[in-house]
Amino acid sequence: MPETTSVPFSEKYRRIATEEAWAPQELLDIYRDLYESRQLDDPGFDSLWGFYGTSDAPRPATVRRKLADLDDERLADMDAAGIDFAILALTSPGVQVLDRDTAVALARDSNDMLSEAVTRHPDRYAALCAIAPQAPELAAKEMERCKALGFKGIINNSHTHGEYLSDQKFWPIFEAAEAMDLPIYLHPNTPPKSMIEPMLEVGLDGAIFGFGVETGLHMLSIITSGVFDQFPRLQMIIGHMGEALPYWSYRLDFMHNAQVSSKRYENLQPLQKKVSDYLKENVYITCSGMAWEPAVRFAQQTLGVDRVMYAMDYPYQYVKQEVLDMDNMDIPDVDKKMFYQGVAEKVFKL
Ligand code: 1DF
Ligand code: MN
């Protein structure tokens, strides 16, 4: 099909896009300085923001401009793609690469800016609350403040300085999210230094593959560390069609049981349920970057129609044609409405 110039809004459903990135100019400036000073010892950050933050090639320059816009350009792009409503979140790695105090302050500032944008355009936007996992108790406080401001969930951009939320020191974040009934979107980050080297060597560390490997591992380790046994009502969201986990779930169930029953690892302990049960009961997935009918249908089949929703991943993957491809999927209209609208309305309480 030819690339369309504009996609009409649908009368059958509201199209809700659920992984839509933004960044205040202030944060983009910080990223540029961090990259240029090479302070971080984080080759993934340097790879990602060395590119998006400084390249003058058309795609990164456009991404930078669109990230910082929360008004005319973004709304015009949504109109042209037939996107009714966007769930906005601070782009990766958010404040998670910063030192603790700067991260806490900037999470708060960026949440205030995003809240103002939602107030300006309440019929087009809802927001996820950015947190600094570097300070879990303060993150829980910020979540409470954001909940009062009308935020619909939390954004966490995968690892924080190489550390994972499966580590119990971060569990106050899960406890607070469960208590406040706020879903946590576990968005990709670049792989940490300890993981990235062979990916960087071949240029596959980014969104093409490295993101998915890193975030899939992170989600899986949250499951296997027993987070959902401790916090059974907690709900999380992962993009990119579940970062491949739905496709793996049969093997995950078999191997988890096999390794646990033979006591192979001290840190792989029995769970109350099968790994795939947590995917079906505690995890929602979005099709960000993977608007591909066979994958959507597979995910709906394995997780359930009530667990799979639409996301565009604007501005990184702004492709109007994908909306038409999703409209034309050979699935029942009720399921399509769930995909575009119903699941998002439920998980984010829109
Ligand atoms: C990219 C992709 C960058 C995604 C992102 O944030 C991002 C990219 C910095 O293409 O480099 O959110 N994504 O989710 O696929
Ligand atoms: Mn994304």
mmCIF file of C-alpha atoms and ligand atoms in Angstrom:
data_model
loop_
_atom_site.group_PDB
_atom_site.id
_atom_site.type_symbol
_atom_site.label_atom_id
_atom_site.label_comp_id
_atom_site.label_asym_id
_atom_site.label_seq_id
_atom_site.Cartn_x
_atom_site.Cartn_y
_atom_site.Cartn_z
ATOM 1 C CA MET A 1 0.000 0.000 0.000
ATOM 2 C CA PRO A 2 1.262 3.521 -0.684
ATOM 3 C CA GLU A 3 2.210 5.751 2.227
ATOM 4 C CA THR A 4 -0.830 7.850 3.114
ATOM 5 C CA THR A 5 -0.681 11.535 3.891
ATOM 6 C CA SER A 6 -3.487 11.451 6.423
ATOM 7 C CA VAL A 7 -5.499 8.813 8.262
ATOM 8 C CA PRO A 8 -9.138 9.596 9.069
ATOM 9 C CA PHE A 9 -10.353 9.246 12.626
ATOM 10 C CA SER A 10 -12.394 6.094 13.109
ATOM 11 C CA GLU A 11 -16.053 6.026 14.054
ATOM 12 C CA LYS A 12 -15.753 2.518 15.450
ATOM 13 C CA TYR A 13 -13.239 3.194 18.204
ATOM 14 C CA ARG A 14 -11.027 5.814 19.769
ATOM 15 C CA ARG A 15 -7.432 5.176 18.835
ATOM 16 C CA ILE A 16 -5.417 5.478 22.026
ATOM 17 C CA ALA A 17 -1.635 5.412 21.650
ATOM 18 C CA THR A 18 -0.022 4.308 24.874
ATOM 19 C CA GLU A 19 3.780 4.687 24.611
ATOM 20 C CA GLU A 20 4.301 8.212 23.400
ATOM 21 C CA ALA A 21 7.528 9.947 24.368
ATOM 22 C CA TRP A 22 8.324 13.509 25.294
ATOM 23 C CA ALA A 23 11.257 15.349 26.870
ATOM 24 C CA PRO A 24 11.664 18.889 28.161
ATOM 25 C CA GLN A 25 14.366 20.828 26.315
ATOM 26 C CA GLU A 26 16.170 21.098 29.647
ATOM 27 C CA LEU A 27 16.581 17.312 29.795
ATOM 28 C CA LEU A 28 17.736 17.135 26.166
ATOM 29 C CA ASP A 29 20.389 19.735 27.048
ATOM 30 C CA ILE A 30 21.472 17.676 30.052
ATOM 31 C CA TYR A 31 21.740 14.574 27.857
ATOM 32 C CA ARG A 32 23.916 16.483 25.380
ATOM 33 C CA ASP A 33 26.217 17.709 28.145
ATOM 34 C CA LEU A 34 26.419 14.239 29.701
ATOM 35 C CA TYR A 35 27.339 12.765 26.361
ATOM 36 C CA GLU A 36 29.885 15.424 25.502
ATOM 37 C CA SER A 37 31.608 15.211 28.885
ATOM 38 C CA ARG A 38 31.569 11.365 28.816
ATOM 39 C CA GLN A 39 30.944 11.424 32.575
ATOM 40 C CA LEU A 40 28.676 8.453 32.833
ATOM 41 C CA ASP A 41 30.690 5.347 31.988
ATOM 42 C CA ASP A 42 27.501 4.134 30.301
ATOM 43 C CA PRO A 43 28.243 3.132 26.690
ATOM 44 C CA GLY A 44 24.540 2.560 26.004
ATOM 45 C CA PHE A 45 23.671 6.108 26.967
ATOM 46 C CA ASP A 46 26.527 7.441 24.843
ATOM 47 C CA SER A 47 25.363 5.346 21.900
ATOM 48 C CA LEU A 48 21.730 6.463 22.174
ATOM 49 C CA TRP A 49 22.035 10.102 23.155
ATOM 50 C CA GLY A 50 25.277 10.638 21.314
ATOM 51 C CA PHE A 51 23.117 9.939 18.275
ATOM 52 C CA TYR A 52 19.705 11.472 19.074
ATOM 53 C CA GLY A 53 21.197 14.310 21.084
ATOM 54 C CA THR A 54 23.791 15.575 18.654
ATOM 55 C CA SER A 55 23.318 14.185 15.133
ATOM 56 C CA ASP A 56 22.149 16.627 12.489
ATOM 57 C CA ALA A 57 20.815 13.877 10.232
ATOM 58 C CA PRO A 58 17.121 14.488 9.475
ATOM 59 C CA ARG A 59 15.639 11.702 11.628
ATOM 60 C CA PRO A 60 17.360 12.490 14.957
ATOM 61 C CA ALA A 61 16.952 16.237 14.445
ATOM 62 C CA THR A 62 13.225 15.730 13.854
ATOM 63 C CA VAL A 63 12.934 13.412 16.849
ATOM 64 C CA ARG A 64 14.562 16.051 19.096
ATOM 65 C CA ARG A 65 12.159 18.737 17.942
ATOM 66 C CA LYS A 66 9.070 16.545 18.238
ATOM 67 C CA LEU A 67 10.059 15.236 21.693
ATOM 68 C CA ALA A 68 10.082 18.737 23.135
ATOM 69 C CA ASP A 69 6.738 19.771 21.627
ATOM 70 C CA LEU A 70 3.538 19.139 23.576
ATOM 71 C CA ASP A 71 1.251 21.367 21.546
ATOM 72 C CA ASP A 72 0.799 22.210 17.883
ATOM 73 C CA GLU A 73 3.204 19.878 16.103
ATOM 74 C CA ARG A 74 2.364 16.843 18.236
ATOM 75 C CA LEU A 75 -1.380 17.407 17.951
ATOM 76 C CA ALA A 76 -1.093 17.905 14.182
ATOM 77 C CA ASP A 77 0.868 14.654 13.903
ATOM 78 C CA MET A 78 -1.780 12.849 15.968
ATOM 79 C CA ASP A 79 -4.505 14.322 13.757
ATOM 80 C CA ALA A 80 -2.706 13.210 10.603
ATOM 81 C CA ALA A 81 -2.332 9.662 11.968
ATOM 82 C CA GLY A 82 -5.894 9.466 13.285
ATOM 83 C CA ILE A 83 -4.701 9.132 16.886
ATOM 84 C CA ASP A 84 -7.426 10.382 19.214
ATOM 85 C CA PHE A 85 -5.559 10.210 22.476
ATOM 86 C CA ALA A 86 -1.966 9.749 23.677
ATOM 87 C CA ILE A 87 -0.521 8.466 26.929
ATOM 88 C CA LEU A 88 2.619 10.574 27.327
ATOM 89 C CA ALA A 89 5.755 9.559 29.175
ATOM 90 C CA LEU A 90 9.226 10.966 29.715
ATOM 91 C CA THR A 91 11.572 9.532 27.104
ATOM 92 C CA SER A 92 14.231 6.955 27.913
ATOM 93 C CA PRO A 93 16.338 6.964 30.072
ATOM 94 C CA GLY A 94 14.338 9.707 31.783
ATOM 95 C CA VAL A 95 16.061 10.954 34.915
ATOM 96 C CA GLN A 96 17.473 7.515 35.645
ATOM 97 C CA VAL A 97 20.978 8.310 34.382
ATOM 98 C CA LEU A 98 21.327 11.317 36.681
ATOM 99 C CA ASP A 99 22.605 11.494 40.234
ATOM 100 C CA ARG A 100 20.007 10.945 42.932
ATOM 101 C CA ASP A 101 19.233 14.532 43.909
ATOM 102 C CA THR A 102 19.184 15.905 40.376
ATOM 103 C CA ALA A 103 16.988 12.993 39.325
ATOM 104 C CA VAL A 104 14.458 13.568 42.108
ATOM 105 C CA ALA A 105 14.196 17.285 41.296
ATOM 106 C CA LEU A 106 13.976 16.820 37.539
ATOM 107 C CA ALA A 107 11.365 14.057 37.781
ATOM 108 C CA ARG A 108 9.219 16.479 39.733
ATOM 109 C CA ASP A 109 9.768 19.368 37.314
ATOM 110 C CA SER A 110 9.094 17.252 34.260
ATOM 111 C CA ASN A 111 5.920 15.874 35.847
ATOM 112 C CA ASP A 112 4.732 19.423 36.468
ATOM 113 C CA MET A 113 5.364 20.372 32.841
ATOM 114 C CA LEU A 114 3.560 17.300 31.600
ATOM 115 C CA SER A 115 0.657 17.931 33.926
ATOM 116 C CA GLU A 116 0.288 21.425 32.470
ATOM 117 C CA ALA A 117 0.184 19.979 28.958
ATOM 118 C CA VAL A 118 -2.583 17.574 29.996
ATOM 119 C CA THR A 119 -4.463 20.523 31.486
ATOM 120 C CA ARG A 120 -4.129 22.392 28.173
ATOM 121 C CA HIS A 121 -5.322 19.389 26.127
ATOM 122 C CA PRO A 122 -7.380 17.146 28.403
ATOM 123 C CA ASP A 123 -9.270 15.542 25.536
ATOM 124 C CA ARG A 124 -6.028 14.482 23.799
ATOM 125 C CA TYR A 125 -3.510 13.544 26.508
ATOM 126 C CA ALA A 126 -3.036 11.628 29.719
ATOM 127 C CA ALA A 127 0.294 11.250 31.494
ATOM 128 C CA LEU A 128 2.565 8.767 33.196
ATOM 129 C CA CYS A 129 4.523 9.907 36.224
ATOM 130 C CA ALA A 130 8.328 9.929 35.926
ATOM 131 C CA ILE A 131 10.195 8.702 38.964
ATOM 132 C CA ALA A 132 13.778 8.549 40.230
ATOM 133 C CA PRO A 133 14.212 4.928 41.334
ATOM 134 C CA GLN A 134 17.543 6.077 42.806
ATOM 135 C CA ALA A 135 15.412 7.178 45.797
ATOM 136 C CA PRO A 136 12.608 4.595 46.132
ATOM 137 C CA GLU A 137 10.844 6.227 49.094
ATOM 138 C CA LEU A 138 10.851 9.624 47.404
ATOM 139 C CA ALA A 139 9.662 7.962 44.194
ATOM 140 C CA ALA A 140 6.663 6.647 46.130
ATOM 141 C CA LYS A 141 5.981 10.195 47.387
ATOM 142 C CA GLU A 142 6.157 11.567 43.852
ATOM 143 C CA MET A 143 3.749 8.875 42.699
ATOM 144 C CA GLU A 144 1.305 9.989 45.358
ATOM 145 C CA ARG A 145 1.646 13.621 44.287
ATOM 146 C CA CYS A 146 1.143 12.677 40.644
ATOM 147 C CA LYS A 147 -1.852 10.508 41.397
ATOM 148 C CA ALA A 148 -3.478 13.566 42.971
ATOM 149 C CA LEU A 149 -2.661 15.543 39.799
ATOM 150 C CA GLY A 150 -4.496 12.965 37.681
ATOM 151 C CA PHE A 151 -1.599 10.933 36.302
ATOM 152 C CA LYS A 152 -2.642 7.478 35.100
ATOM 153 C CA GLY A 153 0.456 5.390 35.801
ATOM 154 C CA ILE A 154 4.223 5.333 36.248
ATOM 155 C CA ILE A 155 7.013 5.303 33.664
ATOM 156 C CA ASN A 156 10.199 3.432 34.498
ATOM 157 C CA ASN A 157 12.852 3.279 31.797
ATOM 158 C CA SER A 158 14.291 -0.136 32.636
ATOM 159 C CA HIS A 159 17.611 -0.317 34.511
ATOM 160 C CA THR A 160 18.876 2.509 36.717
ATOM 161 C CA HIS A 161 22.684 2.695 36.693
ATOM 162 C CA GLY A 162 22.723 -1.021 35.869
ATOM 163 C CA GLU A 163 20.357 -1.993 38.688
ATOM 164 C CA TYR A 164 17.055 -3.815 38.263
ATOM 165 C CA LEU A 165 13.718 -3.455 40.023
ATOM 166 C CA SER A 166 13.886 -7.131 40.988
ATOM 167 C CA ASP A 167 16.320 -5.939 43.688
ATOM 168 C CA GLN A 168 14.273 -5.636 46.888
ATOM 169 C CA LYS A 169 15.637 -2.194 47.648
ATOM 170 C CA PHE A 170 13.305 -0.933 44.890
ATOM 171 C CA TRP A 171 10.200 -2.714 46.135
ATOM 172 C CA PRO A 172 8.743 0.337 47.924
ATOM 173 C CA ILE A 173 7.965 1.487 44.357
ATOM 174 C CA PHE A 174 5.910 -1.660 43.716
ATOM 175 C CA GLU A 175 4.239 -1.426 47.085
ATOM 176 C CA ALA A 176 3.167 2.163 46.413
ATOM 177 C CA ALA A 177 2.013 1.410 42.860
ATOM 178 C CA GLU A 178 -0.139 -1.465 44.057
ATOM 179 C CA ALA A 179 -1.593 0.548 46.932
ATOM 180 C CA MET A 180 -2.426 3.480 44.622
ATOM 181 C CA ASP A 181 -3.613 1.253 41.801
ATOM 182 C CA LEU A 182 -1.167 2.838 39.323
ATOM 183 C CA PRO A 183 0.216 0.595 36.548
ATOM 184 C CA ILE A 184 3.970 0.742 35.897
ATOM 185 C CA TYR A 185 5.133 0.965 32.284
ATOM 186 C CA LEU A 186 8.508 -0.774 32.077
ATOM 187 C CA HIS A 187 9.919 0.996 29.044
ATOM 188 C CA PRO A 188 13.263 0.039 27.424
ATOM 189 C CA ASN A 189 16.582 1.586 28.177
ATOM 190 C CA THR A 190 19.851 0.854 26.430
ATOM 191 C CA PRO A 191 21.562 -2.230 27.887
ATOM 192 C CA PRO A 192 23.870 -1.442 30.807
ATOM 193 C CA LYS A 193 27.635 -1.602 30.497
ATOM 194 C CA SER A 194 27.738 -5.168 31.817
ATOM 195 C CA MET A 195 25.549 -6.379 28.940
ATOM 196 C CA ILE A 196 26.082 -4.145 25.960
ATOM 197 C CA GLU A 197 29.545 -4.816 24.555
ATOM 198 C CA PRO A 198 28.827 -7.547 21.961
ATOM 199 C CA MET A 199 25.725 -5.644 20.868
ATOM 200 C CA LEU A 200 27.591 -2.379 20.404
ATOM 201 C CA GLU A 201 30.278 -4.075 18.349
ATOM 202 C CA VAL A 202 27.726 -4.991 15.709
ATOM 203 C CA GLY A 203 25.461 -1.953 16.053
ATOM 204 C CA LEU A 204 22.527 -3.866 17.543
ATOM 205 C CA ASP A 205 22.365 -2.295 21.017
ATOM 206 C CA GLY A 206 19.470 0.071 20.311
ATOM 207 C CA ALA A 207 15.782 -0.239 19.541
ATOM 208 C CA ILE A 208 16.522 -2.737 16.783
ATOM 209 C CA PHE A 209 17.245 -5.487 19.366
ATOM 210 C CA GLY A 210 19.240 -4.519 22.467
ATOM 211 C CA PHE A 211 16.321 -2.643 24.028
ATOM 212 C CA GLY A 212 14.091 -5.687 23.784
ATOM 213 C CA VAL A 213 16.652 -8.102 25.193
ATOM 214 C CA GLU A 214 17.362 -5.839 28.146
ATOM 215 C CA THR A 215 13.750 -4.996 28.938
ATOM 216 C CA GLY A 216 12.503 -8.554 28.418
ATOM 217 C CA LEU A 217 15.141 -9.746 30.890
ATOM 218 C CA HIS A 218 14.120 -7.018 33.318
ATOM 219 C CA MET A 219 10.425 -7.923 33.184
ATOM 220 C CA LEU A 220 11.180 -11.616 33.499
ATOM 221 C CA SER A 221 13.430 -11.055 36.514
ATOM 222 C CA ILE A 222 10.683 -9.007 38.180
ATOM 223 C CA ILE A 223 8.404 -12.026 37.741
ATOM 224 C CA THR A 224 10.923 -14.630 38.887
ATOM 225 C CA SER A 225 12.042 -12.583 41.891
ATOM 226 C CA GLY A 226 8.527 -12.961 43.288
ATOM 227 C CA VAL A 227 7.342 -9.349 42.968
ATOM 228 C CA PHE A 228 3.837 -10.438 41.936
ATOM 229 C CA ASP A 229 3.564 -12.967 44.749
ATOM 230 C CA GLN A 230 4.321 -10.117 47.138
ATOM 231 C CA PHE A 231 2.126 -7.578 45.289
ATOM 232 C CA PRO A 232 -0.551 -9.654 43.540
ATOM 233 C CA ARG A 233 -2.681 -6.711 42.443
ATOM 234 C CA LEU A 234 0.240 -4.849 40.830
ATOM 235 C CA GLN A 235 -0.103 -4.312 37.083
ATOM 236 C CA MET A 236 2.779 -3.629 34.717
ATOM 237 C CA ILE A 237 2.961 -2.786 31.021
ATOM 238 C CA ILE A 238 5.673 -3.642 28.535
ATOM 239 C CA GLY A 239 5.889 -2.457 24.946
ATOM 240 C CA HIS A 240 7.208 -3.946 21.723
ATOM 241 C CA MET A 241 4.704 -6.795 21.844
ATOM 242 C CA GLY A 242 5.830 -7.839 25.292
ATOM 243 C CA GLU A 243 9.555 -7.658 24.500
ATOM 244 C CA ALA A 244 9.274 -11.202 23.064
ATOM 245 C CA LEU A 245 8.118 -12.757 26.366
ATOM 246 C CA PRO A 246 4.753 -14.015 25.051
ATOM 247 C CA TYR A 247 6.616 -15.919 22.361
ATOM 248 C CA TRP A 248 8.910 -17.439 25.004
ATOM 249 C CA SER A 249 6.261 -18.278 27.571
ATOM 250 C CA TYR A 250 5.981 -22.026 26.915
ATOM 251 C CA ARG A 251 9.716 -22.505 27.365
ATOM 252 C CA LEU A 252 9.826 -20.137 30.332
ATOM 253 C CA ASP A 253 7.259 -22.275 32.146
ATOM 254 C CA PHE A 254 9.081 -25.511 31.415
ATOM 255 C CA MET A 255 12.562 -24.255 32.255
ATOM 256 C CA HIS A 256 11.535 -22.300 35.325
ATOM 257 C CA ASN A 257 9.943 -25.397 36.784
ATOM 258 C CA ALA A 258 12.897 -27.562 35.776
ATOM 259 C CA GLN A 259 15.541 -25.266 37.294
ATOM 260 C CA VAL A 260 13.579 -24.540 40.456
ATOM 261 C CA SER A 261 12.761 -28.155 41.219
ATOM 262 C CA SER A 262 16.398 -29.160 40.809
ATOM 263 C CA LYS A 263 17.483 -26.200 43.006
ATOM 264 C CA ARG A 264 20.012 -25.066 40.447
ATOM 265 C CA TYR A 265 20.213 -21.411 41.522
ATOM 266 C CA GLU A 266 19.887 -19.855 44.926
ATOM 267 C CA ASN A 267 18.268 -16.807 43.348
ATOM 268 C CA LEU A 268 15.675 -18.734 41.339
ATOM 269 C CA GLN A 269 13.081 -19.746 43.886
ATOM 270 C CA PRO A 270 9.624 -21.330 43.585
ATOM 271 C CA LEU A 271 6.714 -19.067 42.644
ATOM 272 C CA GLN A 272 3.044 -19.403 43.488
ATOM 273 C CA LYS A 273 2.112 -19.588 39.809
ATOM 274 C CA LYS A 274 3.610 -20.376 36.428
ATOM 275 C CA VAL A 275 5.632 -17.629 34.727
ATOM 276 C CA SER A 276 3.001 -17.428 31.982
ATOM 277 C CA ASP A 277 0.267 -16.930 34.590
ATOM 278 C CA TYR A 278 1.912 -13.687 35.710
ATOM 279 C CA LEU A 279 2.086 -12.548 32.090
ATOM 280 C CA LYS A 280 -1.666 -13.112 31.816
ATOM 281 C CA GLU A 281 -2.648 -11.686 35.197
ATOM 282 C CA ASN A 282 -0.149 -8.916 35.975
ATOM 283 C CA VAL A 283 1.244 -7.736 32.636
ATOM 284 C CA TYR A 284 -0.268 -5.751 29.793
ATOM 285 C CA ILE A 285 1.587 -5.417 26.524
ATOM 286 C CA THR A 286 1.553 -2.851 23.740
ATOM 287 C CA CYS A 287 2.446 -3.134 20.073
ATOM 288 C CA SER A 288 4.830 -0.148 20.107
ATOM 289 C CA GLY A 289 7.189 -0.510 17.173
ATOM 290 C CA MET A 290 5.561 -3.812 16.215
ATOM 291 C CA ALA A 291 2.364 -2.946 14.403
ATOM 292 C CA TRP A 292 2.330 -6.286 12.656
ATOM 293 C CA GLU A 293 -0.851 -8.334 12.396
ATOM 294 C CA PRO A 294 0.598 -11.823 12.983
ATOM 295 C CA ALA A 295 2.299 -10.607 16.158
ATOM 296 C CA VAL A 296 -0.838 -8.836 17.421
ATOM 297 C CA ARG A 297 -2.924 -11.949 16.828
ATOM 298 C CA PHE A 298 -0.387 -14.214 18.487
ATOM 299 C CA ALA A 299 -0.253 -11.940 21.530
ATOM 300 C CA GLN A 300 -4.051 -11.764 21.733
ATOM 301 C CA GLN A 301 -4.212 -15.556 21.505
ATOM 302 C CA THR A 302 -1.626 -16.208 24.185
ATOM 303 C CA LEU A 303 -2.274 -13.384 26.691
ATOM 304 C CA GLY A 304 -5.907 -12.626 25.932
ATOM 305 C CA VAL A 305 -7.657 -9.851 24.022
ATOM 306 C CA ASP A 306 -7.923 -7.938 27.299
ATOM 307 C CA ARG A 307 -4.102 -7.689 27.676
ATOM 308 C CA VAL A 308 -2.886 -6.277 24.334
ATOM 309 C CA MET A 309 -3.122 -2.640 23.303
ATOM 310 C CA TYR A 310 -2.009 -0.163 20.695
ATOM 311 C CA ALA A 311 1.013 2.147 20.958
ATOM 312 C CA MET A 312 2.812 4.139 18.297
ATOM 313 C CA ASP A 313 6.083 5.064 20.025
ATOM 314 C CA TYR A 314 5.932 8.627 18.744
ATOM 315 C CA PRO A 315 8.181 10.306 17.736
ATOM 316 C CA TYR A 316 10.639 7.440 17.286
ATOM 317 C CA GLN A 317 8.371 5.408 15.050
ATOM 318 C CA TYR A 318 5.842 7.842 13.626
ATOM 319 C CA VAL A 319 4.341 5.765 10.803
ATOM 320 C CA LYS A 320 0.825 6.701 9.747
ATOM 321 C CA GLN A 321 0.536 3.623 7.567
ATOM 322 C CA GLU A 322 0.721 1.347 10.597
ATOM 323 C CA VAL A 323 -2.591 2.722 11.833
ATOM 324 C CA LEU A 324 -4.235 1.609 8.590
ATOM 325 C CA ASP A 325 -2.547 -1.784 8.869
ATOM 326 C CA MET A 326 -3.953 -2.197 12.369
ATOM 327 C CA ASP A 327 -7.399 -1.002 11.209
ATOM 328 C CA ASN A 328 -7.333 -3.653 8.500
ATOM 329 C CA MET A 329 -6.416 -6.595 10.726
ATOM 330 C CA ASP A 330 -8.579 -9.621 10.109
ATOM 331 C CA ILE A 331 -9.925 -9.822 13.660
ATOM 332 C CA PRO A 332 -13.440 -9.213 15.017
ATOM 333 C CA ASP A 333 -14.466 -5.575 15.469
ATOM 334 C CA VAL A 334 -14.961 -6.081 19.201
ATOM 335 C CA ASP A 335 -11.368 -7.288 19.524
ATOM 336 C CA LYS A 336 -10.103 -4.366 17.469
ATOM 337 C CA LYS A 337 -11.941 -1.976 19.736
ATOM 338 C CA MET A 338 -10.338 -3.650 22.743
ATOM 339 C CA PHE A 339 -6.919 -3.293 21.119
ATOM 340 C CA TYR A 340 -7.255 0.395 20.268
ATOM 341 C CA GLN A 341 -9.443 1.570 23.115
ATOM 342 C CA GLY A 342 -10.891 -0.856 25.641
ATOM 343 C CA VAL A 343 -7.710 -2.242 27.173
ATOM 344 C CA ALA A 344 -6.125 1.208 27.534
ATOM 345 C CA GLU A 345 -9.286 2.615 29.114
ATOM 346 C CA LYS A 346 -9.261 -0.206 31.620
ATOM 347 C CA VAL A 347 -5.606 -0.230 32.605
ATOM 348 C CA PHE A 348 -5.218 3.558 32.735
ATOM 349 C CA LYS A 349 -8.770 4.220 34.037
ATOM 350 C CA LEU A 350 -9.480 6.783 31.316
HETATM 351 C C1 1DF B 1 14.134 4.496 20.224
HETATM 352 C C2 1DF B 1 13.065 3.617 20.294
HETATM 353 C C3 1DF B 1 14.337 5.422 21.230
HETATM 354 C C4 1DF B 1 12.230 3.647 21.390
HETATM 355 C C5 1DF B 1 13.472 5.456 22.309
HETATM 356 O O1 1DF B 1 13.652 6.302 23.350
HETATM 357 C C6 1DF B 1 12.361 4.616 22.365
HETATM 358 C C7 1DF B 1 15.041 4.446 19.095
HETATM 359 C C8 1DF B 1 14.897 6.927 23.512
HETATM 360 O O2 1DF B 1 14.584 4.175 17.973
HETATM 361 O O3 1DF B 1 16.239 4.667 19.286
HETATM 362 O O4 1DF B 1 11.463 4.792 23.319
HETATM 363 N N1 1DF B 1 11.257 2.618 21.493
HETATM 364 O O5 1DF B 1 10.538 2.514 22.484
HETATM 365 O O6 1DF B 1 11.233 1.738 20.593
HETATM 366 MN MN MN B 2 9.397 3.890 23.362
#
